[in-house]
Amino acid sequence: MDIDVRALLSRRINIAIIAGAVLLLLLPLILRHEYWIYVFTIGYYYAILALTWNIMAGYLRRVSFAHMALAAIGAYTSTLTIINFKIPLVLGMFLGMVVGALSSLFIGYLSLRLRGVYFTLSTLAFAEIFRIVVTVEYQYTRGSLGLEAPKLLGNILTYVPYYYVALAFLGAVTILTHLMLNSGLGLRVKAVGDSEEAAEALGINSARIKVFTFLYSSAIASLAGAFYGHLIGLVSPEICGFEQLALVIAMSVVGGLGTIPGPIIGALLIELLAEYLRGFGIYRYLILAALIIVTIRFFRQGIFGWVKKRVLLGVGM
Amino acid sequence: MGQEEGFIGCWDVSREKVLEIQDLSKHFGGVKAVDNFSMEVFNGEIVGLIGPNGAGKTTLINVVTGFLTPDKGRVVFLGEDVTGLPPHKINSRGMARTFQLIKPFANLRVLDAIAVGALSKSRGKKEAYEKATEIVRLLGLKDPYRVCSTLTIVEEKLVELGRALATRPKLLLIDELAAGLRPHEIVDMRKIITAIRKEYDMSMVVVEHVMPLVMGISDRVVVMSSGAKIAEGTPEEIAKDPKVIAAYLGERRRV
């Protein structure tokens, strides 16, 4: 690719992103249907989780299975502190983020020095232990029945305000992540992801970079989890169920690993598809699994990679 | 007489020790990969470190740069004991290396990969990229915006060299740059190393088992065999040393 093509591509990507953002801003006016507005709001929650999971898997190249458990930690911390100590809701959500961040420091310190798959297995162990404890400790968490969580915006009958809060949250996370990944720090993250030894040989403290990346990804996931609890009004162990994790992984992979727009596109697409296929019950996961296999086999770069090449550049059309 | 003393004084300053390896040993089970090895590198010189395959050259580099901890001995760099420090701390003190089996940043562009090296010695990202651009020009890399996974082996080796250079080292350890290259490419590499030496004020250790590259550019050659030092001297002396010929050149003559 020469420089002109690169400039053209980045200009077209920017135009597409701005067009997409405007479309999402105007969507409640177009949809005019509470149900689909709610579906999109939930979609933004998944987009935030897919985006932050992808910082680990797509840039640092470490697969974390604790992502949904960290979201659940945020949700439980927020709701439990609000119920028991009568603190303001926003403070509860902030505490959720802090406790999630501290948990990730603990997991990260213990397991990020392990290589490859051992980190993943450690996060899986942590996630399962957390899920079991939360389910079993009935007197605090009401087990699998779940806790009734106070609603973020009180008793309003429309989801439109929630839609814009979620969209603003997603927008803020996207911009922050874009800035982080394009800073010197982000360059270090990508370098450690590609070769830890080479990064070390060039003066980068790889242990510190790994812990930071996990902390960044986890803190946002915890805040998103807290938000989700106060959005749907229920905090239960289902938040950190394996299907939820599988969904987030599918969204990142199908959308495009190692890109920022990819997981957002993947999250919205799969969330809509999952709603649309609700009639199939549990079998809809079969269709989602097939989608992942097709993506891995034919569109290595995910939907975003394909769109970039075929639509925005017009290659092979 | 006074003039002579002055001359000797000057000479002594330029012969300042950059690296001192003292009685270093590294064993893997029963294999003595590095066995009581000592050597020195002086300010501004290029030392060739040669030896047949399996002599322990790469293990030595790994111990010196902190990727392995020694069983015995010390590594003194610029007057400071750096034995057992992690690699990134050793790099930040001014010692850089390249890898024999290249470890590319496959998803980064050439310019990014070199900027990674410059980051820790720069005030910001912008400065790191300015330094990287300079190095891209020095090495003659054609397209700095290409992704590293699409490069040829020669270009990959140049990027590996470039990002190490970007850390502004006082000492650069180059591990088998010629491995996997064809003869005319080795000649190009020799030119590049000479150009680097002219541009930057630093010492180098060039590790090879291919003789031509080392013989042409080294001020001094150290020969390693079975983890131990068996000879040391100017390239001409080494080429004539019967012990070296037995351990090394003899092996080649038989081929």
Coordinates of C-alpha atoms in Angstrom, one line a residue:
Chain A
M1 CA 0.0 0.0 0.0
D2 CA 1.4 3.4 -0.8
I3 CA 0.8 6.5 1.3
D4 CA -2.1 7.9 -0.8
V5 CA -4.1 4.7 -0.3
R6 CA -3.4 4.7 3.4
A7 CA -4.6 8.3 3.7
L8 CA -7.7 7.6 1.6
L9 CA -8.5 4.5 3.8
S10 CA -8.1 6.4 7.1
R11 CA -10.3 9.3 5.7
R12 CA -13.0 6.8 4.7
I13 CA -12.8 5.0 8.0
N14 CA -13.2 8.3 9.8
I15 CA -16.2 9.3 7.7
A16 CA -17.8 5.8 8.3
I17 CA -17.2 6.2 12.1
I18 CA -18.8 9.6 12.2
A19 CA -21.7 8.4 10.1
G20 CA -22.2 5.5 12.4
A21 CA -22.1 7.7 15.5
V22 CA -24.7 10.1 14.1
L23 CA -26.9 7.1 13.2
L24 CA -26.7 5.8 16.7
L25 CA -27.5 9.2 18.2
L26 CA -30.6 9.6 16.0
L27 CA -31.7 5.9 16.4
P28 CA -34.3 6.4 19.1
L29 CA -36.1 8.9 16.8
I30 CA -36.1 6.3 14.0
L31 CA -36.9 3.2 16.0
R32 CA -39.8 4.7 18.0
H33 CA -40.1 1.4 19.7
E34 CA -39.2 0.9 23.4
Y35 CA -38.3 -2.7 23.0
W36 CA -35.7 -2.1 20.3
I37 CA -34.3 0.9 22.2
Y38 CA -33.9 -1.4 25.2
V39 CA -32.1 -4.0 23.0
F40 CA -29.7 -1.4 21.7
T41 CA -29.0 -0.2 25.3
I42 CA -28.1 -3.7 26.3
G43 CA -26.0 -3.9 23.1
Y44 CA -24.0 -1.0 24.3
Y45 CA -23.3 -2.7 27.6
Y46 CA -22.0 -5.7 25.6
A47 CA -20.0 -3.4 23.3
I48 CA -18.1 -2.0 26.3
L49 CA -17.3 -5.5 27.5
A50 CA -16.2 -6.7 24.1
L51 CA -14.1 -3.6 23.6
T52 CA -12.3 -4.0 26.9
W53 CA -11.9 -7.8 26.5
N54 CA -10.4 -7.1 23.1
I55 CA -7.7 -4.8 24.7
M56 CA -6.5 -8.0 26.4
A57 CA -7.0 -10.5 23.7
G58 CA -6.4 -8.3 20.6
Y59 CA -3.6 -6.1 21.8
L60 CA -1.9 -7.7 24.8
R61 CA -2.8 -11.1 23.4
R62 CA -3.8 -12.6 26.7
V63 CA -7.2 -14.3 26.9
S64 CA -9.0 -13.5 30.1
F65 CA -11.9 -15.6 31.2
A66 CA -12.5 -13.4 34.3
H67 CA -14.0 -10.5 32.3
M68 CA -17.6 -11.3 33.2
A69 CA -16.7 -12.2 36.8
L70 CA -15.2 -8.7 37.1
A71 CA -18.3 -7.2 35.7
A72 CA -20.3 -9.1 38.2
I73 CA -18.0 -7.9 41.0
G74 CA -18.8 -4.4 40.0
A75 CA -22.5 -5.1 39.9
Y76 CA -22.6 -6.9 43.3
T77 CA -20.3 -4.3 45.0
S78 CA -22.4 -1.5 43.8
T79 CA -25.8 -3.0 44.7
L80 CA -24.8 -4.5 48.0
T81 CA -23.2 -1.2 49.3
I82 CA -26.2 0.8 48.2
I83 CA -28.7 -1.5 49.9
N84 CA -26.7 -2.0 53.1
F85 CA -25.1 1.4 53.6
K86 CA -27.6 3.6 51.9
I87 CA -24.9 5.4 49.9
P88 CA -25.7 7.4 46.7
L89 CA -26.0 5.3 43.6
V90 CA -23.1 6.9 41.8
L91 CA -20.8 6.3 44.7
G92 CA -21.9 2.6 44.7
M93 CA -21.0 2.3 41.0
F94 CA -17.6 4.0 41.7
L95 CA -16.9 1.5 44.5
G96 CA -17.9 -1.3 42.1
M97 CA -15.2 -0.1 39.8
V98 CA -12.6 0.2 42.6
V99 CA -13.3 -3.3 44.0
G100 CA -13.1 -4.7 40.4
A101 CA -9.8 -2.9 39.8
L102 CA -8.4 -4.2 43.0
S103 CA -9.5 -7.8 42.2
S104 CA -7.8 -7.5 38.8
L105 CA -4.6 -6.3 40.5
F106 CA -4.7 -9.4 42.7
I107 CA -5.4 -11.8 39.8
G108 CA -2.9 -10.0 37.6
Y109 CA -0.1 -10.0 40.1
L110 CA -0.6 -13.7 40.7
S111 CA -1.1 -15.0 37.2
L112 CA 0.2 -12.5 34.6
R113 CA 3.7 -13.8 35.0
L114 CA 2.5 -17.2 33.8
R115 CA 2.8 -17.9 30.2
G116 CA 0.1 -18.2 27.6
V117 CA -2.7 -20.6 28.5
Y118 CA -1.8 -20.7 32.2
F119 CA -3.0 -17.1 32.7
T120 CA -6.2 -18.0 31.0
L121 CA -6.7 -21.0 33.2
S122 CA -6.1 -18.9 36.3
T123 CA -8.7 -16.4 35.3
L124 CA -11.1 -19.2 34.6
A125 CA -10.5 -20.6 38.1
F126 CA -11.0 -17.2 39.6
A127 CA -14.3 -16.6 37.7
E128 CA -15.7 -20.0 38.6
I129 CA -14.8 -19.6 42.3
F130 CA -16.5 -16.2 42.3
R131 CA -19.6 -17.4 40.6
I132 CA -19.9 -20.4 43.0
V133 CA -19.3 -18.3 46.1
V134 CA -21.9 -15.7 45.0
T135 CA -24.4 -18.4 44.3
V136 CA -23.8 -20.3 47.6
E137 CA -23.7 -17.3 50.0
Y138 CA -27.4 -17.0 50.0
Q139 CA -27.8 -14.8 53.1
Y140 CA -25.9 -11.9 51.5
T141 CA -26.6 -12.3 47.8
R142 CA -29.9 -14.2 47.6
G143 CA -28.1 -16.8 45.5
S144 CA -29.3 -17.5 42.0
L145 CA -32.5 -15.5 42.7
G146 CA -30.4 -12.4 42.5
L147 CA -30.7 -9.0 44.2
E148 CA -33.1 -6.4 43.3
A149 CA -30.9 -3.4 42.2
P150 CA -32.0 0.2 42.4
K151 CA -32.6 1.7 39.0
L152 CA -30.0 4.2 37.7
L153 CA -32.6 6.8 36.7
G154 CA -35.4 6.0 39.2
N155 CA -38.8 4.9 38.1
I156 CA -39.1 6.3 34.6
L157 CA -41.3 4.5 32.1
T158 CA -39.1 5.0 29.0
Y159 CA -35.7 3.6 28.2
V160 CA -34.6 6.5 25.9
P161 CA -32.6 8.3 28.7
Y162 CA -30.9 4.9 29.5
Y163 CA -30.1 4.6 25.8
Y164 CA -28.3 7.9 25.8
V165 CA -26.5 7.2 29.1
A166 CA -25.3 3.9 27.7
L167 CA -24.3 5.5 24.4
A168 CA -22.3 8.2 26.2
F169 CA -20.6 5.6 28.4
L170 CA -19.6 3.6 25.2
G171 CA -18.5 6.8 23.5
A172 CA -16.3 7.8 26.5
V173 CA -14.7 4.3 26.7
T174 CA -14.1 4.2 23.0
I175 CA -12.4 7.6 22.9
L176 CA -10.3 6.9 26.1
T177 CA -9.2 3.5 24.7
H178 CA -8.4 5.1 21.3
L179 CA -6.2 7.7 23.1
M180 CA -4.6 5.0 25.3
L181 CA -3.7 2.7 22.4
N182 CA -2.3 5.5 20.4
S183 CA -0.1 6.8 23.2
G184 CA 3.4 5.7 24.0
L185 CA 1.8 3.5 26.6
G186 CA -0.4 1.8 24.0
L187 CA 2.7 1.2 21.8
R188 CA 4.3 -0.6 24.8
V189 CA 1.1 -2.7 25.2
K190 CA 1.2 -3.7 21.6
A191 CA 4.9 -4.5 21.7
V192 CA 4.5 -6.7 24.8
G193 CA 1.6 -8.4 23.1
D194 CA 3.7 -9.3 20.0
S195 CA 6.9 -10.3 21.8
E196 CA 7.4 -10.0 25.5
E197 CA 11.1 -10.9 25.3
A198 CA 11.8 -8.3 22.6
A199 CA 9.9 -5.7 24.6
E200 CA 12.0 -6.5 27.7
A201 CA 15.2 -6.3 25.6
L202 CA 14.2 -2.8 24.6
G203 CA 13.8 -1.6 28.2
I204 CA 10.1 -2.2 28.7
N205 CA 9.0 -3.5 32.1
S206 CA 6.7 -6.1 30.6
A207 CA 5.2 -7.2 34.0
R208 CA 4.1 -3.7 34.7
I209 CA 2.6 -3.2 31.2
K210 CA 0.6 -6.5 31.6
V211 CA -0.7 -5.6 35.0
F212 CA -1.7 -2.1 33.7
T213 CA -3.5 -3.5 30.7
F214 CA -5.5 -6.0 32.8
L215 CA -6.3 -3.3 35.3
Y216 CA -7.5 -0.9 32.6
S217 CA -9.7 -3.5 30.9
S218 CA -11.1 -4.8 34.2
A219 CA -11.9 -1.5 35.8
I220 CA -14.0 -0.5 32.9
A221 CA -15.7 -4.0 32.8
S222 CA -16.6 -3.6 36.5
L223 CA -18.1 -0.2 36.0
A224 CA -20.0 -1.5 33.0
G225 CA -21.3 -4.4 35.2
A226 CA -22.4 -2.0 37.9
F227 CA -24.2 0.0 35.2
Y228 CA -25.9 -3.1 33.8
G229 CA -27.2 -4.0 37.3
H230 CA -28.8 -0.6 37.7
L231 CA -30.1 -0.7 34.1
I232 CA -32.0 -4.0 34.3
G233 CA -32.7 -3.8 38.1
L234 CA -31.4 -7.2 38.9
V235 CA -28.0 -8.5 39.9
S236 CA -27.6 -12.3 39.7
P237 CA -24.9 -14.8 39.1
E238 CA -26.1 -15.0 35.5
I239 CA -24.0 -11.9 34.8
C240 CA -20.9 -14.0 35.0
G241 CA -22.3 -17.1 33.5
F242 CA -20.3 -18.9 30.8
E243 CA -22.8 -18.1 28.1
Q244 CA -22.3 -14.4 28.8
L245 CA -18.5 -14.8 28.4
A246 CA -18.9 -16.8 25.2
L247 CA -21.2 -14.0 23.8
V248 CA -18.6 -11.3 24.5
I249 CA -15.8 -13.4 23.0
A250 CA -18.0 -14.1 19.9
M251 CA -18.7 -10.4 19.6
S252 CA -15.0 -9.5 19.6
V253 CA -13.9 -12.3 17.2
V254 CA -16.7 -11.8 14.7
G255 CA -16.3 -8.0 14.8
G256 CA -12.6 -8.0 14.5
L257 CA -9.9 -8.7 17.1
G258 CA -7.2 -6.0 17.5
T259 CA -9.4 -3.2 16.3
I260 CA -11.5 -0.7 18.2
P261 CA -14.6 -0.5 15.9
G262 CA -14.6 -4.3 15.4
P263 CA -15.9 -5.4 18.9
I264 CA -18.5 -2.6 18.8
I265 CA -19.9 -3.7 15.4
G266 CA -19.7 -7.3 16.5
A267 CA -21.5 -6.6 19.8
L268 CA -24.4 -4.7 18.2
L269 CA -24.8 -7.2 15.4
I270 CA -24.8 -10.3 17.7
E271 CA -27.0 -8.7 20.3
L272 CA -29.6 -7.9 17.5
L273 CA -29.2 -11.3 16.0
A274 CA -29.6 -13.0 19.4
E275 CA -32.8 -11.1 20.0
Y276 CA -34.1 -11.8 16.6
L277 CA -33.3 -15.5 17.1
R278 CA -34.9 -15.6 20.6
G279 CA -37.6 -18.0 19.2
F280 CA -35.0 -20.7 18.8
G281 CA -34.3 -20.7 22.5
I282 CA -31.0 -22.2 23.5
Y283 CA -30.4 -23.3 19.9
R284 CA -29.6 -19.7 18.9
Y285 CA -26.1 -20.3 20.5
L286 CA -25.6 -23.0 17.8
I287 CA -26.1 -20.3 15.1
L288 CA -23.8 -18.0 16.9
A289 CA -21.1 -20.7 17.2
A290 CA -21.5 -21.3 13.4
L291 CA -21.0 -17.6 12.9
I292 CA -17.7 -17.7 14.8
I293 CA -16.4 -20.7 12.8
V294 CA -17.3 -19.0 9.5
T295 CA -15.5 -15.8 10.6
I296 CA -12.4 -17.6 11.7
R297 CA -12.3 -19.6 8.5
F298 CA -13.2 -17.0 5.9
F299 CA -12.8 -13.5 7.5
R300 CA -9.7 -13.7 9.7
Q301 CA -9.9 -9.9 10.4
G302 CA -13.5 -10.1 11.4
I303 CA -16.3 -8.0 9.9
F304 CA -14.4 -4.7 10.4
G305 CA -11.4 -6.1 8.6
W306 CA -13.5 -7.2 5.7
V307 CA -15.4 -4.0 5.5
K308 CA -12.2 -2.0 5.6
K309 CA -10.8 -4.0 2.7
R310 CA -13.8 -4.7 0.5
V311 CA -16.1 -1.8 1.1
L312 CA -14.0 1.2 2.1
L313 CA -11.2 0.4 -0.3
G314 CA -13.1 -1.4 -2.9
V315 CA -10.6 -4.3 -3.2
G316 CA -11.9 -7.3 -5.0
M317 CA -15.3 -5.9 -5.8
Chain B
M1 CA 59.1 11.8 29.0
G2 CA 56.3 14.1 30.1
Q3 CA 54.8 13.9 26.6
E4 CA 55.0 10.1 26.7
E5 CA 53.1 10.0 30.0
G6 CA 50.5 12.2 28.6
F7 CA 50.1 10.0 25.6
I8 CA 49.8 6.9 27.8
G9 CA 47.2 8.7 29.9
C10 CA 45.0 9.5 26.9
W11 CA 45.3 5.9 25.7
D12 CA 44.2 4.6 29.1
V13 CA 41.1 6.8 29.0
S14 CA 40.0 5.4 25.6
R15 CA 40.6 1.9 27.0
E16 CA 38.0 2.3 29.6
K17 CA 36.2 -1.0 30.3
V18 CA 32.6 -1.1 29.2
L19 CA 31.8 -4.7 30.0
E20 CA 33.6 -7.1 32.3
I21 CA 32.5 -10.8 32.4
Q22 CA 34.0 -12.5 35.4
D23 CA 34.2 -16.3 35.8
L24 CA 30.7 -16.7 34.5
S25 CA 29.1 -20.2 34.5
K26 CA 25.7 -21.4 33.4
H27 CA 24.8 -25.1 33.6
F28 CA 21.7 -26.8 32.2
G29 CA 21.5 -30.1 34.1
G30 CA 24.9 -31.7 33.3
V31 CA 25.6 -29.5 30.3
K32 CA 28.1 -26.7 31.0
A33 CA 26.8 -24.2 28.4
V34 CA 29.0 -21.5 29.8
D35 CA 32.0 -22.6 31.9
N36 CA 34.1 -20.2 33.9
F37 CA 34.1 -17.7 31.1
S38 CA 35.7 -14.3 31.4
M39 CA 36.1 -11.5 28.8
E40 CA 36.2 -7.7 28.6
V41 CA 35.0 -5.1 26.1
F42 CA 36.7 -1.8 26.0
N43 CA 35.2 1.6 25.0
G44 CA 34.6 1.9 21.3
E45 CA 35.8 -1.4 20.1
I46 CA 34.1 -4.2 18.1
V47 CA 34.7 -7.6 19.6
G48 CA 34.0 -10.6 17.5
L49 CA 32.8 -13.6 19.5
I50 CA 33.0 -16.8 17.5
G51 CA 32.8 -20.5 18.1
P52 CA 31.3 -23.6 16.5
N53 CA 27.6 -24.4 16.9
G54 CA 26.7 -25.3 20.5
A55 CA 29.7 -23.4 22.0
G56 CA 27.5 -21.5 24.4
K57 CA 27.6 -18.1 22.6
T58 CA 23.8 -17.4 22.8
T59 CA 23.6 -18.7 26.4
L60 CA 26.4 -16.2 27.2
I61 CA 24.5 -13.4 25.6
N62 CA 21.3 -14.4 27.4
V63 CA 23.1 -14.4 30.8
V64 CA 24.8 -11.1 30.2
T65 CA 21.5 -9.4 29.1
G66 CA 19.5 -10.8 32.0
F67 CA 17.4 -13.3 30.2
L68 CA 19.1 -16.1 32.2
T69 CA 20.6 -15.9 35.7
P70 CA 24.1 -17.3 36.0
D71 CA 25.1 -20.1 38.4
K72 CA 28.4 -18.4 39.2
G73 CA 30.3 -15.3 38.3
R74 CA 29.6 -11.6 37.7
V75 CA 28.7 -9.2 34.9
V76 CA 30.0 -5.7 35.4
F77 CA 28.7 -3.1 33.1
L78 CA 30.1 0.5 33.1
G79 CA 31.5 -0.2 36.6
E80 CA 28.2 -1.5 38.0
D81 CA 27.4 -5.1 38.9
V82 CA 24.3 -5.9 36.8
T83 CA 24.3 -9.7 37.5
G84 CA 20.8 -11.1 37.8
L85 CA 19.0 -7.8 36.9
P86 CA 15.9 -8.2 34.7
P87 CA 16.5 -7.5 30.9
H88 CA 14.6 -4.2 30.9
K89 CA 16.8 -2.8 33.7
I90 CA 19.9 -3.9 31.9
N91 CA 18.7 -2.3 28.7
S92 CA 17.9 1.0 30.5
R93 CA 21.6 1.1 31.7
G94 CA 22.7 1.1 28.1
M95 CA 23.2 -2.5 26.9
A96 CA 21.1 -3.6 24.0
R97 CA 20.9 -6.9 22.0
T98 CA 19.4 -8.5 19.0
F99 CA 18.1 -12.1 18.9
Q100 CA 19.5 -14.9 16.8
L101 CA 16.0 -16.3 16.3
I102 CA 14.4 -13.0 15.5
K103 CA 11.5 -11.9 17.7
P104 CA 9.6 -9.5 15.5
F105 CA 6.7 -7.2 16.6
A106 CA 4.6 -8.9 13.9
N107 CA 1.6 -6.6 14.0
L108 CA 3.5 -3.3 14.3
R109 CA 4.7 -1.3 11.3
V110 CA 8.5 -0.9 10.8
L111 CA 8.5 2.6 12.2
D112 CA 6.5 1.6 15.2
A113 CA 8.8 -1.3 16.0
I114 CA 11.8 1.0 16.0
A115 CA 10.0 3.7 18.0
V116 CA 9.3 1.0 20.7
G117 CA 13.1 0.9 21.2
A118 CA 13.3 4.7 21.3
L119 CA 10.4 5.2 23.8
S120 CA 12.3 4.7 27.1
K121 CA 15.0 7.1 26.0
S122 CA 12.6 9.8 24.8
R123 CA 10.5 12.4 26.4
G124 CA 7.4 11.5 24.4
K125 CA 5.9 9.5 21.6
K126 CA 6.7 12.3 19.1
E127 CA 10.4 12.3 20.0
A128 CA 10.6 8.5 19.8
Y129 CA 9.2 8.6 16.2
E130 CA 11.7 11.3 15.2
K131 CA 14.5 9.1 16.4
A132 CA 13.0 6.1 14.7
T133 CA 12.7 8.0 11.4
E134 CA 16.4 8.8 11.6
I135 CA 17.3 5.1 12.1
V136 CA 15.0 4.0 9.3
R137 CA 17.1 6.4 7.0
L138 CA 20.4 5.1 8.4
L139 CA 19.5 1.5 7.8
G140 CA 18.0 2.2 4.3
L141 CA 14.7 0.6 5.1
K142 CA 12.4 1.4 2.1
D143 CA 8.9 1.4 3.4
P144 CA 8.6 2.3 7.1
Y145 CA 4.8 1.9 7.1
R146 CA 4.9 -1.8 6.2
V147 CA 3.7 -4.2 8.8
C148 CA 6.6 -6.3 10.2
S149 CA 5.0 -9.6 9.4
T150 CA 5.3 -8.9 5.6
L151 CA 9.1 -8.2 5.7
T152 CA 11.8 -10.4 4.2
I153 CA 14.4 -12.0 6.5
V154 CA 17.0 -9.3 5.7
E155 CA 14.5 -6.5 6.4
E156 CA 13.4 -8.3 9.7
K157 CA 17.0 -8.4 10.8
L158 CA 17.5 -4.8 10.0
V159 CA 14.4 -3.8 12.0
E160 CA 15.8 -6.0 14.9
L161 CA 19.1 -4.1 14.7
G162 CA 17.3 -0.7 14.3
R163 CA 15.1 -1.1 17.4
A164 CA 18.1 -2.1 19.5
L165 CA 20.0 0.9 18.2
A166 CA 17.0 3.1 19.1
T167 CA 17.6 2.4 22.8
R168 CA 20.9 4.4 22.3
P169 CA 23.1 1.7 23.8
K170 CA 26.7 2.1 25.0
L171 CA 27.1 -1.6 24.2
L172 CA 25.3 -3.5 21.5
L173 CA 25.4 -7.3 21.4
I174 CA 24.5 -8.6 18.0
D175 CA 23.6 -12.3 18.1
E176 CA 24.2 -14.1 14.7
L177 CA 23.1 -11.4 12.3
A178 CA 24.4 -13.4 9.4
A179 CA 22.5 -16.6 10.2
G180 CA 20.1 -17.4 7.4
L181 CA 21.6 -14.8 5.0
R182 CA 23.2 -15.2 1.6
P183 CA 26.8 -14.1 1.0
H184 CA 26.0 -10.9 -0.7
E185 CA 23.6 -10.0 2.1
I186 CA 26.3 -10.6 4.6
V187 CA 28.5 -8.1 2.8
D188 CA 25.6 -5.6 3.0
M189 CA 25.3 -6.2 6.8
R190 CA 29.0 -5.6 7.2
K191 CA 28.6 -2.3 5.5
I192 CA 25.7 -1.4 7.8
I193 CA 27.6 -2.3 11.0
T194 CA 30.5 -0.2 9.8
A195 CA 28.1 2.7 9.1
I196 CA 26.5 2.3 12.6
R197 CA 30.0 2.4 14.1
K198 CA 30.7 5.7 12.3
E199 CA 27.4 7.2 13.4
Y200 CA 27.2 6.2 17.0
D201 CA 29.7 6.2 19.8
M202 CA 29.4 2.7 21.2
S203 CA 31.1 -0.7 21.6
M204 CA 29.8 -3.9 20.0
V205 CA 30.1 -7.6 20.5
V206 CA 29.4 -9.4 17.2
V207 CA 28.5 -13.0 17.8
E208 CA 28.8 -15.3 14.8
H209 CA 29.7 -18.8 13.7
V210 CA 30.2 -17.5 10.2
M211 CA 33.8 -16.3 10.0
P212 CA 33.8 -13.7 7.2
L213 CA 31.6 -11.1 8.9
V214 CA 33.5 -11.1 12.1
M215 CA 37.0 -11.2 10.6
G216 CA 36.4 -8.2 8.5
I217 CA 35.0 -5.8 11.2
S218 CA 36.4 -6.9 14.5
D219 CA 39.2 -5.1 16.4
R220 CA 39.6 -8.2 18.6
V221 CA 38.3 -11.7 18.4
V222 CA 37.4 -14.1 21.3
V223 CA 36.9 -17.8 20.5
M224 CA 34.6 -19.9 22.5
S225 CA 34.3 -23.7 22.5
S226 CA 32.3 -25.9 24.8
G227 CA 31.5 -23.0 27.0
A228 CA 35.1 -21.8 27.6
K229 CA 37.4 -19.3 26.0
I230 CA 40.1 -21.0 24.0
A231 CA 41.7 -18.1 22.3
E232 CA 41.7 -14.3 22.1
G233 CA 43.6 -11.9 19.8
T234 CA 43.5 -9.8 16.6
P235 CA 41.6 -11.4 13.6
E236 CA 45.0 -12.3 12.0
E237 CA 46.3 -14.0 15.1
I238 CA 43.1 -16.0 15.5
A239 CA 43.1 -17.1 11.9
K240 CA 46.5 -18.7 12.5
D241 CA 45.9 -20.1 16.0
P242 CA 46.2 -23.9 15.9
K243 CA 43.7 -24.4 18.7
V244 CA 41.1 -22.4 16.9
I245 CA 41.8 -24.2 13.6
A246 CA 41.4 -27.5 15.5
A247 CA 38.1 -26.4 17.2
Y248 CA 36.6 -24.5 14.5
L249 CA 38.3 -23.9 11.2
G250 CA 39.3 -27.5 11.0
E251 CA 35.7 -28.4 11.2
R252 CA 35.0 -26.2 8.2
R253 CA 37.8 -27.5 6.2
R254 CA 36.4 -31.1 6.5
V255 CA 33.0 -30.1 5.2

